[in-house]
Every structure is written in C-alpha cells, then in structure tokens.
PDB file of N, CA and C in Angstrom:
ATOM      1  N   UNK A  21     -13.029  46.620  42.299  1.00  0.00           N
ATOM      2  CA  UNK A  21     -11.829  47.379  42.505  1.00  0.00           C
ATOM      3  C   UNK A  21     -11.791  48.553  41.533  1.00  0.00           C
ATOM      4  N   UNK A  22     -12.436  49.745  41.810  1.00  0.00           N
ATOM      5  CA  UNK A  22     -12.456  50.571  40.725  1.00  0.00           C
ATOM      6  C   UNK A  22     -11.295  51.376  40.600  1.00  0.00           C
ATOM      7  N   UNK A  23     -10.355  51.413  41.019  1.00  0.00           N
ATOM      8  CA  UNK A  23      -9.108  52.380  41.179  1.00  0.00           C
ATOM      9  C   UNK A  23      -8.333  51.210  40.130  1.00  0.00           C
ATOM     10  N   UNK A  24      -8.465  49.924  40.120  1.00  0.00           N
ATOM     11  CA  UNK A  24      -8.076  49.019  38.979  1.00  0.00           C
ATOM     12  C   UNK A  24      -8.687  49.201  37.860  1.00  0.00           C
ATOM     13  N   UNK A  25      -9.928  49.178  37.710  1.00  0.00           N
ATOM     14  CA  UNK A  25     -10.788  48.946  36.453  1.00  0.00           C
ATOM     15  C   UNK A  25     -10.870  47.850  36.332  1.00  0.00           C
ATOM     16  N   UNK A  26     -10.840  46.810  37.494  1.00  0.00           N
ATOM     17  CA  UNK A  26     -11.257  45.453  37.411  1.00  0.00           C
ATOM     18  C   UNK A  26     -12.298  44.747  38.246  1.00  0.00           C
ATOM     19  N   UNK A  27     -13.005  43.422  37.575  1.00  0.00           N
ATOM     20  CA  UNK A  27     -14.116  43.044  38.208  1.00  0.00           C
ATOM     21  C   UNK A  27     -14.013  41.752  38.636  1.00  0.00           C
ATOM     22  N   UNK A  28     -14.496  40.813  39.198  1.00  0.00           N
ATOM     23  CA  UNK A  28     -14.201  39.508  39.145  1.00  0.00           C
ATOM     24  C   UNK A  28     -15.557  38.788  39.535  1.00  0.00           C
ATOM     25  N   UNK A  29     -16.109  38.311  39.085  1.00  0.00           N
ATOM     26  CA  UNK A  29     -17.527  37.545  38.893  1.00  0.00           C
ATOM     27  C   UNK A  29     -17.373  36.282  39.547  1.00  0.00           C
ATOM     28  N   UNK A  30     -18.327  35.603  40.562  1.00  0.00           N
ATOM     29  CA  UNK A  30     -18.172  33.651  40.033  1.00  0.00           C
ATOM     30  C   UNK A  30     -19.722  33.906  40.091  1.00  0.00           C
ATOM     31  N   UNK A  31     -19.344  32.886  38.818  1.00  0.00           N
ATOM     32  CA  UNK A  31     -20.027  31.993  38.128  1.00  0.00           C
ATOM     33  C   UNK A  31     -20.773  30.630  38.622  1.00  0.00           C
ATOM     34  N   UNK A  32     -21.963  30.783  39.900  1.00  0.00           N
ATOM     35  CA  UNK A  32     -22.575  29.318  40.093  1.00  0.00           C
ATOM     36  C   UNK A  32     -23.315  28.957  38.884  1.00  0.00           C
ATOM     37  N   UNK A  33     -23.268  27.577  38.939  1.00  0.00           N
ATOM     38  CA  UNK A  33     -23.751  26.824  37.897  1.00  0.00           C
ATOM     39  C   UNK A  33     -25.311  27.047  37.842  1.00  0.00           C
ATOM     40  N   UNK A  34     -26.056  26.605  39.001  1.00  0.00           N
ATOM     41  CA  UNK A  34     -27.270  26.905  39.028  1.00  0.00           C
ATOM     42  C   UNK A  34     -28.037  28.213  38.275  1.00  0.00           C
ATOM     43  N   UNK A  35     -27.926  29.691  38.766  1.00  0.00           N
ATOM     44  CA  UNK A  35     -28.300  30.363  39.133  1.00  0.00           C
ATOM     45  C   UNK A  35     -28.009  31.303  37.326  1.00  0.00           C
ATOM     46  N   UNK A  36     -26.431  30.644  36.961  1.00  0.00           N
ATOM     47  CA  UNK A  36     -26.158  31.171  35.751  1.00  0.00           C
ATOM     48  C   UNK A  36     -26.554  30.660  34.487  1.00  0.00           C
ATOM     49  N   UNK A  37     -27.645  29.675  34.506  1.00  0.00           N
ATOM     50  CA  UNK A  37     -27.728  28.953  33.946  1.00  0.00           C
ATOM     51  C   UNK A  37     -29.097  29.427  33.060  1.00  0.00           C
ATOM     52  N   UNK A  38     -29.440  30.204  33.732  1.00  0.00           N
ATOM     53  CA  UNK A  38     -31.257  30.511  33.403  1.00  0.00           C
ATOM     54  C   UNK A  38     -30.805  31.364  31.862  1.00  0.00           C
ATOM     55  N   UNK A  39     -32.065  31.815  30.994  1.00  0.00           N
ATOM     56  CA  UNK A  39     -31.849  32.546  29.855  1.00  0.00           C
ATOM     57  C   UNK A  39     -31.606  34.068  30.181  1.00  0.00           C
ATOM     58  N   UNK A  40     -32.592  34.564  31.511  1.00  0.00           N
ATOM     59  CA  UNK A  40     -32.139  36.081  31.578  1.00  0.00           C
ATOM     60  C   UNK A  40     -31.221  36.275  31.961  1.00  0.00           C
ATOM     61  N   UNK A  41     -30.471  35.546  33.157  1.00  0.00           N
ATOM     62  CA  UNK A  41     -29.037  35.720  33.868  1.00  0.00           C
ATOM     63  C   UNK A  41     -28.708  35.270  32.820  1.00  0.00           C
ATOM     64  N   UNK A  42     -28.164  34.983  31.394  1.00  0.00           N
ATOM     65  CA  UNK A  42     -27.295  34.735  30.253  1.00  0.00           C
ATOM     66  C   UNK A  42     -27.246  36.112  29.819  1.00  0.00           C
ATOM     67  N   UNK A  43     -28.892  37.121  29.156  1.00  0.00           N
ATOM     68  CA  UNK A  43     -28.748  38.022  28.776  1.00  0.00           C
ATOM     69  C   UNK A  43     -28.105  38.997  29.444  1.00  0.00           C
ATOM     70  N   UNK A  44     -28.584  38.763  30.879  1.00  0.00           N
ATOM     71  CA  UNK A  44     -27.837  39.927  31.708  1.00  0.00           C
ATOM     72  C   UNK A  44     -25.772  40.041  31.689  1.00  0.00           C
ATOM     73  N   UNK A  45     -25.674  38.798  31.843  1.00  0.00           N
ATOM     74  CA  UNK A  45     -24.498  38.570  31.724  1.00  0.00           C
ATOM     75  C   UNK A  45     -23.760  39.012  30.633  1.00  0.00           C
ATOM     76  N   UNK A  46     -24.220  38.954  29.491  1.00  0.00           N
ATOM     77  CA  UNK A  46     -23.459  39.157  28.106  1.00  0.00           C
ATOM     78  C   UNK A  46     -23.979  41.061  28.279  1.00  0.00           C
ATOM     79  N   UNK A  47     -24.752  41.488  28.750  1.00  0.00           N
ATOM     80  CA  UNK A  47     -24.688  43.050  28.653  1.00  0.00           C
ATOM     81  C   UNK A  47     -23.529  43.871  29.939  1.00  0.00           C
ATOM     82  N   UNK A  48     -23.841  43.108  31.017  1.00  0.00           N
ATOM     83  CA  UNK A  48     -22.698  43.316  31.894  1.00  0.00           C
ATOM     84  C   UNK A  48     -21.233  42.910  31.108  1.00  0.00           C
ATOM     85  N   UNK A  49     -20.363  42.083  30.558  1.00  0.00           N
ATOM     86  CA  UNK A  49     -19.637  42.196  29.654  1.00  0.00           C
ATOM     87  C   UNK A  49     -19.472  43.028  29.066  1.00  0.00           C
ATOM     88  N   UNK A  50     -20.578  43.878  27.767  1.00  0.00           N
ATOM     89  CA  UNK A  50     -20.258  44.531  27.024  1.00  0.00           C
ATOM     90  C   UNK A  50     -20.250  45.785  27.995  1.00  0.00           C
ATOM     91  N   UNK A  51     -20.856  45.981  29.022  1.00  0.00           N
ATOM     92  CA  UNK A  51     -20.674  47.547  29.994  1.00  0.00           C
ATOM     93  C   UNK A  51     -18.949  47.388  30.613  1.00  0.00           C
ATOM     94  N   UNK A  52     -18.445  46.317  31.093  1.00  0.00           N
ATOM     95  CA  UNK A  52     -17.405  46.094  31.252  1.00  0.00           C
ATOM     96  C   UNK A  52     -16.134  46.600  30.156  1.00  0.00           C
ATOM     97  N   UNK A  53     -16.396  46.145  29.173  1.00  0.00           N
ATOM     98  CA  UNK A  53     -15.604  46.172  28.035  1.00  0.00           C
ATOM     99  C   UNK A  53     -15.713  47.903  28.060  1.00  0.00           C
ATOM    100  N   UNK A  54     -16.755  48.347  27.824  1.00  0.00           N
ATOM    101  CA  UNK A  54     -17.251  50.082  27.204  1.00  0.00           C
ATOM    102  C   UNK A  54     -16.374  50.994  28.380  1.00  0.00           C
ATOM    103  N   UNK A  55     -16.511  50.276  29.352  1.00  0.00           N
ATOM    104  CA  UNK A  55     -16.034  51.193  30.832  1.00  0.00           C
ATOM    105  C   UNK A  55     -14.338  50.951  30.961  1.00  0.00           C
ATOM    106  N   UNK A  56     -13.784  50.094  30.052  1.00  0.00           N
ATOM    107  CA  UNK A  56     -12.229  49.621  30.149  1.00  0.00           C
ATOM    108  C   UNK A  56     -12.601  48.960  31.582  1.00  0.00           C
ATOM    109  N   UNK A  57     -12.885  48.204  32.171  1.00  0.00           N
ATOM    110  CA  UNK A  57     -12.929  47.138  33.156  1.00  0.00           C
ATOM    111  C   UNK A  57     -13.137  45.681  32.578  1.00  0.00           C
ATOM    112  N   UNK A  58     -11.713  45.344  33.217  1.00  0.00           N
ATOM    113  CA  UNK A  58     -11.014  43.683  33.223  1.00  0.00           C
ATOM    114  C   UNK A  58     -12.605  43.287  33.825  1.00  0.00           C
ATOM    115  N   UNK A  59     -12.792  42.068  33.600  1.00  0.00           N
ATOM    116  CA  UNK A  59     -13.481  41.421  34.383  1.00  0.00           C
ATOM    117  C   UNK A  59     -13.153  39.571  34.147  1.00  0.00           C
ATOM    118  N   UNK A  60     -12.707  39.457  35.588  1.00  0.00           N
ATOM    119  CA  UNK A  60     -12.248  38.190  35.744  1.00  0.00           C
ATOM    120  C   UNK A  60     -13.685  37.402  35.983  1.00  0.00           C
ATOM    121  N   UNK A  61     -13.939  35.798  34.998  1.00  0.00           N
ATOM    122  CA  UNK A  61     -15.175  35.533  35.374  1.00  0.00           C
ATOM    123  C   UNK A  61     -14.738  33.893  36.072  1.00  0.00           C
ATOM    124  N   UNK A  62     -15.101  33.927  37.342  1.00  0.00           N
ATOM    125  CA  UNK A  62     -14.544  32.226  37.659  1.00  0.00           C
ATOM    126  C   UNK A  62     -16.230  31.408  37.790  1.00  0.00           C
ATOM    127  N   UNK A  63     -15.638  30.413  37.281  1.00  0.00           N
ATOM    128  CA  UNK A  63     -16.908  29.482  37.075  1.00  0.00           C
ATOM    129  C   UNK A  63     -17.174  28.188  38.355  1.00  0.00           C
ATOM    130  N   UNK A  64     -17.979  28.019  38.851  1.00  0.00           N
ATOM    131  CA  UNK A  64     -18.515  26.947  40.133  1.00  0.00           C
ATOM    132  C   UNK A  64     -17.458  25.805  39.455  1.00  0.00           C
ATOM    133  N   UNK A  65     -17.527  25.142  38.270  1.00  0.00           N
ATOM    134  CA  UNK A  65     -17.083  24.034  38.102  1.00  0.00           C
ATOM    135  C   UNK A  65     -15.590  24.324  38.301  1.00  0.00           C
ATOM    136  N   UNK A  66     -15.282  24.876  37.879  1.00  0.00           N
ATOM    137  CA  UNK A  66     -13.576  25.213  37.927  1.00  0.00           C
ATOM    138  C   UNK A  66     -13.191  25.145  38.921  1.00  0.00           C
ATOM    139  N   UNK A  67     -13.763  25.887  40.054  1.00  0.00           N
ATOM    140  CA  UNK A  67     -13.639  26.475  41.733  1.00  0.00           C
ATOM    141  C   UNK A  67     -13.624  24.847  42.444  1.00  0.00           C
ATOM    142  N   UNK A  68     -15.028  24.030  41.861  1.00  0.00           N
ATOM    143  CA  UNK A  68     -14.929  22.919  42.608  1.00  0.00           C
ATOM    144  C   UNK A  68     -13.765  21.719  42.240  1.00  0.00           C
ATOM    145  N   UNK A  69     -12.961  21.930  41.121  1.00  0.00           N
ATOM    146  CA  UNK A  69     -12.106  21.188  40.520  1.00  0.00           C
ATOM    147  C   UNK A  69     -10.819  21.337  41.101  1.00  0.00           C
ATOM    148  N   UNK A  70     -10.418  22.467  41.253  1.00  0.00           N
ATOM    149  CA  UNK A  70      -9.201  23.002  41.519  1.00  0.00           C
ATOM    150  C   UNK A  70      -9.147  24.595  41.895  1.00  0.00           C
ATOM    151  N   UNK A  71      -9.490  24.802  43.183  1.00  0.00           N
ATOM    152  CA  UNK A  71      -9.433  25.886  43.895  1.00  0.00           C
ATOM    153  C   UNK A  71      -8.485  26.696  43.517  1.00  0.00           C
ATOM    154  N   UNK A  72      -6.888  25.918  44.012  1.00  0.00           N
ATOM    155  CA  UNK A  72      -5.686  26.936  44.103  1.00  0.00           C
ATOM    156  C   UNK A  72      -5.619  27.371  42.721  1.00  0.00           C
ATOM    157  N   UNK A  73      -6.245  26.902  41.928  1.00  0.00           N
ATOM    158  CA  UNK A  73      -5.810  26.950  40.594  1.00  0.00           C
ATOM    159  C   UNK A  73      -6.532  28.664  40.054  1.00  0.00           C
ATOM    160  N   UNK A  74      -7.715  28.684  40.280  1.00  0.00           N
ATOM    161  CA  UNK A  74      -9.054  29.598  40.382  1.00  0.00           C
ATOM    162  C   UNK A  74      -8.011  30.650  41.437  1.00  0.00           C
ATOM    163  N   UNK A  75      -7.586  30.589  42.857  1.00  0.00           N
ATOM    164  CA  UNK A  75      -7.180  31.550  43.214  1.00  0.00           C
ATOM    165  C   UNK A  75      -5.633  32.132  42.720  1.00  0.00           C
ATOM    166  N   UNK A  76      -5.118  30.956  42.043  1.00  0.00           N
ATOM    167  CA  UNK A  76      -3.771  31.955  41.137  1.00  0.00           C
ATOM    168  C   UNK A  76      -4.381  32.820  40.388  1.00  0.00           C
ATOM    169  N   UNK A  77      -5.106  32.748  39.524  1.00  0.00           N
ATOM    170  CA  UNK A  77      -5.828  32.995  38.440  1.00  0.00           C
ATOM    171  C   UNK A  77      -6.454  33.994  39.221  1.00  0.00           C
ATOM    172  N   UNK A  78      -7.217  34.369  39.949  1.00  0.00           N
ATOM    173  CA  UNK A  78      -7.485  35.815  40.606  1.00  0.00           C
ATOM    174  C   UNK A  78      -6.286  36.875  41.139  1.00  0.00           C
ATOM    175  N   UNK A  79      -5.370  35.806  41.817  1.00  0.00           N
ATOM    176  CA  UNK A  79      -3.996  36.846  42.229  1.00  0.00           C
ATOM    177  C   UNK A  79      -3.287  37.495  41.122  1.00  0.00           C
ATOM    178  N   UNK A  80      -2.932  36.446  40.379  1.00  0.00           N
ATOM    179  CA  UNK A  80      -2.217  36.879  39.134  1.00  0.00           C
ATOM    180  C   UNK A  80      -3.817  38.206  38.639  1.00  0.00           C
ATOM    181  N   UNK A  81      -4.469  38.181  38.295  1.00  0.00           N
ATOM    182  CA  UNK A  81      -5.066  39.411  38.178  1.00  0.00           C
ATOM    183  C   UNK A  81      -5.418  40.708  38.604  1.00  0.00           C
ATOM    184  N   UNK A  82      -5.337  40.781  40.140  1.00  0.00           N
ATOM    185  CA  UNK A  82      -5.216  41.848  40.524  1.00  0.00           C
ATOM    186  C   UNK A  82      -3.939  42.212  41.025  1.00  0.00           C
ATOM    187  N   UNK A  83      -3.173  41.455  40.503  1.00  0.00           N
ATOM    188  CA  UNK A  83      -1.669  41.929  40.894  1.00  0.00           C
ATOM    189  C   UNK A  83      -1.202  42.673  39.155  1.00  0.00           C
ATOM    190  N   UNK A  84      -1.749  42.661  38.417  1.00  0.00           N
ATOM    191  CA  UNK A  84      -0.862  43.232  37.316  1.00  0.00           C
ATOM    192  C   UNK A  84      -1.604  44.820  37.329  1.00  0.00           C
TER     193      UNK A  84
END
C-alpha cells in the first residue's frame, strides 16, 4: 500500500526459517524502517492459532 507507507508480510514457518531468508528479512526491515514504511509481519503460527485475531491485527493497521 504505498500511498500508506505500509507493508504487511506472512511469515510461513517453513520457508522463513532458512539462514538467508533471516538475512534477507532483517535487511528488508531495515529498508522498511529507512523508507518510513509500517510493516505489519504475521507469522504461520499465529494465523494457524487464531485467524480473527491475525485479521484484527491487519484491519486495525491499515485503518489508522
């Protein structure tokens, strides 16, 4: 949503788990941060725990 300056990531467990998708991840962050872009990060485990919970937590973010 670039007219927000916000991002929203998920997070599978698998795939995020490796060492380069870590490095990549923590530099995407800091480009996030440098660019003033929110970035919402939802994680597989969370999503599979409690959905509605994960989608407040996105609404409430692109609603402010």
């Amino acid at each position: 949503m670039p007219m927000l300056h916000k991002a929203i990531e998920f997070n599978g467990k698998y795939y995020h788990k490796k060492d380069d998708v870590k490095k990549r991840d923590k530099i995407k962050k800091e480009q996030c941060k440098k660019k003033e872009i929110d970035l919402l990060i939802i994680e597989e485990k969370d999503w599979i725990i409690d959905r509605n919970r994960c989608l407040s937590k996105i609404n409430r973010f692109i609603s402010v």
